[in-house]
mmCIF file with all atom_site columns, C-alpha atoms in Angstrom:
data_model
loop_
_atom_site.group_PDB
_atom_site.id
_atom_site.type_symbol
_atom_site.label_atom_id
_atom_site.label_alt_id
_atom_site.label_comp_id
_atom_site.label_asym_id
_atom_site.label_entity_id
_atom_site.label_seq_id
_atom_site.pdbx_PDB_ins_code
_atom_site.Cartn_x
_atom_site.Cartn_y
_atom_site.Cartn_z
_atom_site.occupancy
_atom_site.B_iso_or_equiv
_atom_site.pdbx_formal_charge
_atom_site.auth_seq_id
_atom_site.auth_comp_id
_atom_site.auth_asym_id
_atom_site.auth_atom_id
_atom_site.pdbx_PDB_model_num
ATOM 1   C CA . MET A 1 1   ? 6.648   -8.618  2.790   1.00 52.00 ? 582 MET A CA 1
ATOM 2   C CA . ASN A 1 2   ? 4.618   -11.432 1.398   1.00 60.00 ? 583 ASN A CA 1
ATOM 3   C CA . TYR A 1 3   ? 6.269   -12.746 -1.782  1.00 61.00 ? 584 TYR A CA 1
ATOM 4   C CA . ASP A 1 4   ? 2.829   -13.352 -3.314  1.00 76.00 ? 585 ASP A CA 1
ATOM 5   C CA . LEU A 1 5   ? 2.101   -9.648  -2.937  1.00 82.00 ? 586 LEU A CA 1
ATOM 6   C CA . GLY A 1 6   ? 5.332   -8.913  -4.780  1.00 86.00 ? 587 GLY A CA 1
ATOM 7   C CA . LYS A 1 7   ? 4.290   -11.197 -7.622  1.00 83.00 ? 588 LYS A CA 1
ATOM 8   C CA . ARG A 1 8   ? 0.835   -9.582  -7.797  1.00 83.00 ? 589 ARG A CA 1
ATOM 9   C CA . LEU A 1 9   ? 2.426   -6.140  -7.761  1.00 88.00 ? 590 LEU A CA 1
ATOM 10  C CA . LYS A 1 10  ? 4.719   -7.091  -10.638 1.00 88.00 ? 591 LYS A CA 1
ATOM 11  C CA . MET A 1 11  ? 1.815   -8.519  -12.623 1.00 83.00 ? 592 MET A CA 1
ATOM 12  C CA . GLN A 1 12  ? -0.231  -5.365  -12.036 1.00 84.00 ? 593 GLN A CA 1
ATOM 13  C CA . ARG A 1 13  ? 2.703   -3.270  -13.187 1.00 87.00 ? 594 ARG A CA 1
ATOM 14  C CA . LEU A 1 14  ? 3.359   -5.327  -16.314 1.00 85.00 ? 595 LEU A CA 1
ATOM 15  C CA . ILE A 1 15  ? -0.212  -6.132  -17.326 1.00 80.00 ? 596 ILE A CA 1
ATOM 16  C CA . SER A 1 16  ? -2.361  -3.240  -16.076 1.00 79.00 ? 597 SER A CA 1
ATOM 17  C CA . LYS A 1 17  ? 0.017   -0.352  -16.606 1.00 84.00 ? 598 LYS A CA 1
ATOM 18  C CA . ARG A 1 18  ? 2.601   -1.923  -18.937 1.00 86.00 ? 599 ARG A CA 1
ATOM 19  C CA . VAL A 1 19  ? 5.379   0.097   -17.329 1.00 92.00 ? 600 VAL A CA 1
ATOM 20  C CA . THR A 1 20  ? 8.912   -0.575  -16.165 1.00 94.00 ? 601 THR A CA 1
ATOM 21  C CA . GLN A 1 21  ? 9.948   -0.366  -12.531 1.00 95.00 ? 602 GLN A CA 1
ATOM 22  C CA . GLU A 1 22  ? 11.629  2.909   -13.431 1.00 96.00 ? 603 GLU A CA 1
ATOM 23  C CA . LYS A 1 23  ? 8.434   4.375   -14.889 1.00 96.00 ? 604 LYS A CA 1
ATOM 24  C CA . MET A 1 24  ? 6.328   3.217   -11.932 1.00 96.00 ? 605 MET A CA 1
ATOM 25  C CA . ALA A 1 25  ? 8.861   4.713   -9.513  1.00 97.00 ? 606 ALA A CA 1
ATOM 26  C CA . GLU A 1 26  ? 8.842   7.974   -11.472 1.00 97.00 ? 607 GLU A CA 1
ATOM 27  C CA . ASP A 1 27  ? 5.018   8.071   -11.497 1.00 96.00 ? 608 ASP A CA 1
ATOM 28  C CA . LEU A 1 28  ? 4.902   7.474   -7.735  1.00 96.00 ? 609 LEU A CA 1
ATOM 29  C CA . ASN A 1 29  ? 7.828   9.796   -7.002  1.00 95.00 ? 610 ASN A CA 1
ATOM 30  C CA . ILE A 1 30  ? 9.878   7.068   -5.317  1.00 95.00 ? 611 ILE A CA 1
ATOM 31  C CA . ILE A 1 31  ? 13.183  5.354   -6.102  1.00 96.00 ? 612 ILE A CA 1
ATOM 32  C CA . ARG A 1 32  ? 13.218  2.327   -8.402  1.00 96.00 ? 613 ARG A CA 1
ATOM 33  C CA . SER A 1 33  ? 14.853  0.066   -5.827  1.00 96.00 ? 614 SER A CA 1
ATOM 34  C CA . LYS A 1 34  ? 11.791  0.473   -3.602  1.00 95.00 ? 615 LYS A CA 1
ATOM 35  C CA . VAL A 1 35  ? 9.596   -1.036  -6.336  1.00 96.00 ? 616 VAL A CA 1
ATOM 36  C CA . SER A 1 36  ? 12.141  -3.800  -6.917  1.00 95.00 ? 617 SER A CA 1
ATOM 37  C CA . ASN A 1 37  ? 12.308  -4.599  -3.202  1.00 94.00 ? 618 ASN A CA 1
ATOM 38  C CA . TRP A 1 38  ? 8.508   -4.797  -2.966  1.00 93.00 ? 619 TRP A CA 1
ATOM 39  C CA . GLU A 1 39  ? 8.336   -7.125  -5.944  1.00 92.00 ? 620 GLU A CA 1
ATOM 40  C CA . THR A 1 40  ? 11.018  -9.448  -4.599  1.00 91.00 ? 621 THR A CA 1
ATOM 41  C CA . GLY A 1 41  ? 9.653   -9.422  -1.060  1.00 88.00 ? 622 GLY A CA 1
ATOM 42  C CA . ARG A 1 42  ? 12.786  -7.823  0.407   1.00 91.00 ? 623 ARG A CA 1
ATOM 43  C CA . ARG A 1 43  ? 10.921  -4.788  1.707   1.00 88.00 ? 624 ARG A CA 1
ATOM 44  C CA . GLU A 1 44  ? 7.547   -4.297  3.351   1.00 86.00 ? 625 GLU A CA 1
ATOM 45  C CA . MET A 1 45  ? 5.174   -1.777  1.920   1.00 88.00 ? 626 MET A CA 1
ATOM 46  C CA . SER A 1 46  ? 4.069   0.956   4.313   1.00 87.00 ? 627 SER A CA 1
ATOM 47  C CA . LEU A 1 47  ? 0.395   1.720   4.725   1.00 86.00 ? 628 LEU A CA 1
ATOM 48  C CA . TYR A 1 48  ? 0.857   5.001   2.900   1.00 88.00 ? 629 TYR A CA 1
ATOM 49  C CA . ASP A 1 49  ? 2.668   3.267   0.031   1.00 91.00 ? 630 ASP A CA 1
ATOM 50  C CA . ALA A 1 50  ? -0.046  0.604   -0.158  1.00 89.00 ? 631 ALA A CA 1
ATOM 51  C CA . ILE A 1 51  ? -2.694  3.301   -0.539  1.00 89.00 ? 632 ILE A CA 1
ATOM 52  C CA . ILE A 1 52  ? -0.683  5.114   -3.196  1.00 92.00 ? 633 ILE A CA 1
ATOM 53  C CA . VAL A 1 53  ? 0.039   1.891   -5.108  1.00 93.00 ? 634 VAL A CA 1
ATOM 54  C CA . SER A 1 54  ? -3.575  0.703   -4.982  1.00 89.00 ? 635 SER A CA 1
ATOM 55  C CA . ASN A 1 55  ? -4.676  4.126   -6.287  1.00 90.00 ? 636 ASN A CA 1
ATOM 56  C CA . TYR A 1 56  ? -2.013  3.944   -9.004  1.00 92.00 ? 637 TYR A CA 1
ATOM 57  C CA . PHE A 1 57  ? -3.388  0.613   -10.227 1.00 88.00 ? 638 PHE A CA 1
ATOM 58  C CA . ASN A 1 58  ? -6.985  1.647   -9.531  1.00 85.00 ? 639 ASN A CA 1
ATOM 59  C CA . VAL A 1 59  ? -7.610  -1.435  -7.373  1.00 83.00 ? 640 VAL A CA 1
ATOM 60  C CA . SER A 1 60  ? -8.790  -1.835  -3.803  1.00 81.00 ? 641 SER A CA 1
ATOM 61  C CA . MET A 1 61  ? -6.260  -2.671  -1.119  1.00 80.00 ? 642 MET A CA 1
ATOM 62  C CA . ASP A 1 62  ? -8.108  -5.967  -0.637  1.00 76.00 ? 643 ASP A CA 1
ATOM 63  C CA . ASN A 1 63  ? -7.444  -6.710  -4.284  1.00 77.00 ? 644 ASN A CA 1
ATOM 64  C CA . LEU A 1 64  ? -3.817  -5.617  -4.049  1.00 78.00 ? 645 LEU A CA 1
ATOM 65  C CA . PHE A 1 65  ? -3.198  -7.684  -0.917  1.00 76.00 ? 646 PHE A CA 1
ATOM 66  C CA . ASN A 1 66  ? -5.531  -10.513 -1.970  1.00 69.00 ? 647 ASN A CA 1
ATOM 67  C CA . LYS A 1 67  ? -7.156  -10.372 1.510   1.00 56.00 ? 648 LYS A CA 1
ATOM 68  C CA . LYS A 1 68  ? -5.190  -13.471 2.545   1.00 51.00 ? 649 LYS A CA 1
ATOM 69  C CA . ALA A 1 69  ? -1.915  -11.560 2.568   1.00 45.00 ? 650 ALA A CA 1
ATOM 70  C CA . LEU A 1 70  ? -3.161  -8.911  4.986   1.00 50.00 ? 651 LEU A CA 1
ATOM 71  C CA . ASN A 1 71  ? -6.266  -9.608  7.036   1.00 58.00 ? 652 ASN A CA 1
ATOM 72  C CA . SER A 1 72  ? -8.204  -6.910  8.860   1.00 64.00 ? 653 SER A CA 1
ATOM 73  C CA . GLU A 1 73  ? -6.445  -7.520  12.160  1.00 68.00 ? 654 GLU A CA 1
ATOM 74  C CA . GLU A 1 74  ? -3.025  -7.121  10.535  1.00 63.00 ? 655 GLU A CA 1
ATOM 75  C CA . PHE A 1 75  ? -4.248  -4.056  8.633   1.00 66.00 ? 656 PHE A CA 1
ATOM 76  C CA . ILE A 1 76  ? -5.401  -2.424  11.878  1.00 71.00 ? 657 ILE A CA 1
ATOM 77  C CA . LYS A 1 77  ? -2.110  -3.270  13.591  1.00 70.00 ? 658 LYS A CA 1
ATOM 78  C CA . ILE A 1 78  ? -0.144  -1.634  10.771  1.00 67.00 ? 659 ILE A CA 1
ATOM 79  C CA . ALA A 1 79  ? -2.502  1.355   10.660  1.00 72.00 ? 660 ALA A CA 1
ATOM 80  C CA . LYS A 1 80  ? -2.168  1.965   14.409  1.00 76.00 ? 661 LYS A CA 1
ATOM 81  C CA . ARG A 1 81  ? 1.615   1.864   14.120  1.00 72.00 ? 662 ARG A CA 1
ATOM 82  C CA . TYR A 1 82  ? 1.399   4.347   11.230  1.00 72.00 ? 663 TYR A CA 1
ATOM 83  C CA . PHE A 1 83  ? -0.841  6.787   13.086  1.00 77.00 ? 664 PHE A CA 1
ATOM 84  C CA . GLU A 1 84  ? 1.320   6.625   16.210  1.00 82.00 ? 665 GLU A CA 1
ATOM 85  C CA . ASN A 1 85  ? 4.396   7.624   14.179  1.00 78.00 ? 666 ASN A CA 1
ATOM 86  C CA . ASN A 1 86  ? 5.306   11.173  15.222  1.00 83.00 ? 667 ASN A CA 1
ATOM 87  C CA . ASN A 1 87  ? 7.456   11.660  12.111  1.00 78.00 ? 668 ASN A CA 1
ATOM 88  C CA . ILE A 1 88  ? 4.346   11.807  9.904   1.00 77.00 ? 669 ILE A CA 1
ATOM 89  C CA . SER A 1 89  ? 2.490   15.094  9.711   1.00 83.00 ? 670 SER A CA 1
ATOM 90  C CA . LEU A 1 90  ? -1.076  15.390  10.939  1.00 84.00 ? 671 LEU A CA 1
ATOM 91  C CA . ASP A 1 91  ? -2.203  16.448  7.454   1.00 84.00 ? 672 ASP A CA 1
ATOM 92  C CA . GLU A 1 92  ? -0.713  13.312  5.900   1.00 78.00 ? 673 GLU A CA 1
ATOM 93  C CA . LYS A 1 93  ? -2.384  11.167  8.568   1.00 76.00 ? 674 LYS A CA 1
ATOM 94  C CA . LYS A 1 94  ? -5.743  12.829  7.829   1.00 75.00 ? 675 LYS A CA 1
ATOM 95  C CA . GLU A 1 95  ? -5.371  12.207  4.089   1.00 73.00 ? 676 GLU A CA 1
ATOM 96  C CA . THR A 1 96  ? -4.409  8.594   4.717   1.00 70.00 ? 677 THR A CA 1
ATOM 97  C CA . LEU A 1 97  ? -7.413  8.119   6.987   1.00 67.00 ? 678 LEU A CA 1
ATOM 98  C CA . LYS A 1 98  ? -9.723  9.468   4.288   1.00 65.00 ? 679 LYS A CA 1
ATOM 99  C CA . LYS A 1 99  ? -8.298  6.951   1.822   1.00 62.00 ? 680 LYS A CA 1
ATOM 100 C CA . MET A 1 100 ? -8.541  4.133   4.362   1.00 62.00 ? 681 MET A CA 1
ATOM 101 C CA . VAL A 1 101 ? -12.257 4.752   4.749   1.00 56.00 ? 682 VAL A CA 1
ATOM 102 C CA . TYR A 1 102 ? -12.578 3.975   1.054   1.00 54.00 ? 683 TYR A CA 1
ATOM 103 C CA . PHE A 1 103 ? -10.660 0.710   1.366   1.00 52.00 ? 684 PHE A CA 1
ATOM 104 C CA . LYS A 1 104 ? -11.899 -0.626  4.701   1.00 55.00 ? 685 LYS A CA 1
ATOM 105 C CA . SER A 1 105 ? -15.210 -0.919  6.483   1.00 54.00 ? 686 SER A CA 1
ATOM 106 C CA . GLU A 1 106 ? -16.353 1.757   8.912   1.00 53.00 ? 687 GLU A CA 1
ATOM 107 C CA . SER A 1 107 ? -15.986 -0.571  11.911  1.00 57.00 ? 688 SER A CA 1
ATOM 108 C CA . GLU A 1 108 ? -12.367 -1.330  11.019  1.00 55.00 ? 689 GLU A CA 1
ATOM 109 C CA . VAL A 1 109 ? -11.537 2.367   10.690  1.00 54.00 ? 690 VAL A CA 1
ATOM 110 C CA . LYS A 1 110 ? -13.237 3.109   14.049  1.00 56.00 ? 691 LYS A CA 1
ATOM 111 C CA . GLU A 1 111 ? -10.953 0.561   15.719  1.00 58.00 ? 692 GLU A CA 1
ATOM 112 C CA . ILE A 1 112 ? -7.970  2.556   14.498  1.00 52.00 ? 693 ILE A CA 1
ATOM 113 C CA . ILE A 1 113 ? -9.294  5.880   15.718  1.00 51.00 ? 694 ILE A CA 1
#
C-alpha cells in the first residue's frame, strides 16, 4: 500500500474522528492490526475496505487516495479483481457496486461491468 495513503489515513483518524486505532477498528468491525498495517503501509486496503473507510470518514475515495495514489486505471484493475472473486457474495458485490457509482464516474463503472 502507498505509505502516503497510510499517513493520510492516520491524519483522518486523528484529526477528523479523533479516535484511536482500537476505536476505529471497533467502529468498522475489524481487528486493530488491520488499521495499523494500513497506516504503516504493510497491508493493502481492499476495495471493500476503501469504501467502508471513506464512508467512515465521510470523504470520497478520490480524497482518501489523493487521486495520485490510485488512478482510475488502477481502481478499475482492483475492482475487476474484486468482482471476479468467487469468495464474495453476490449481494456484497451489488452493494459495493452501488457505492462505487457514488465514488467514480459512470464510464469508469461501466468498464468494470
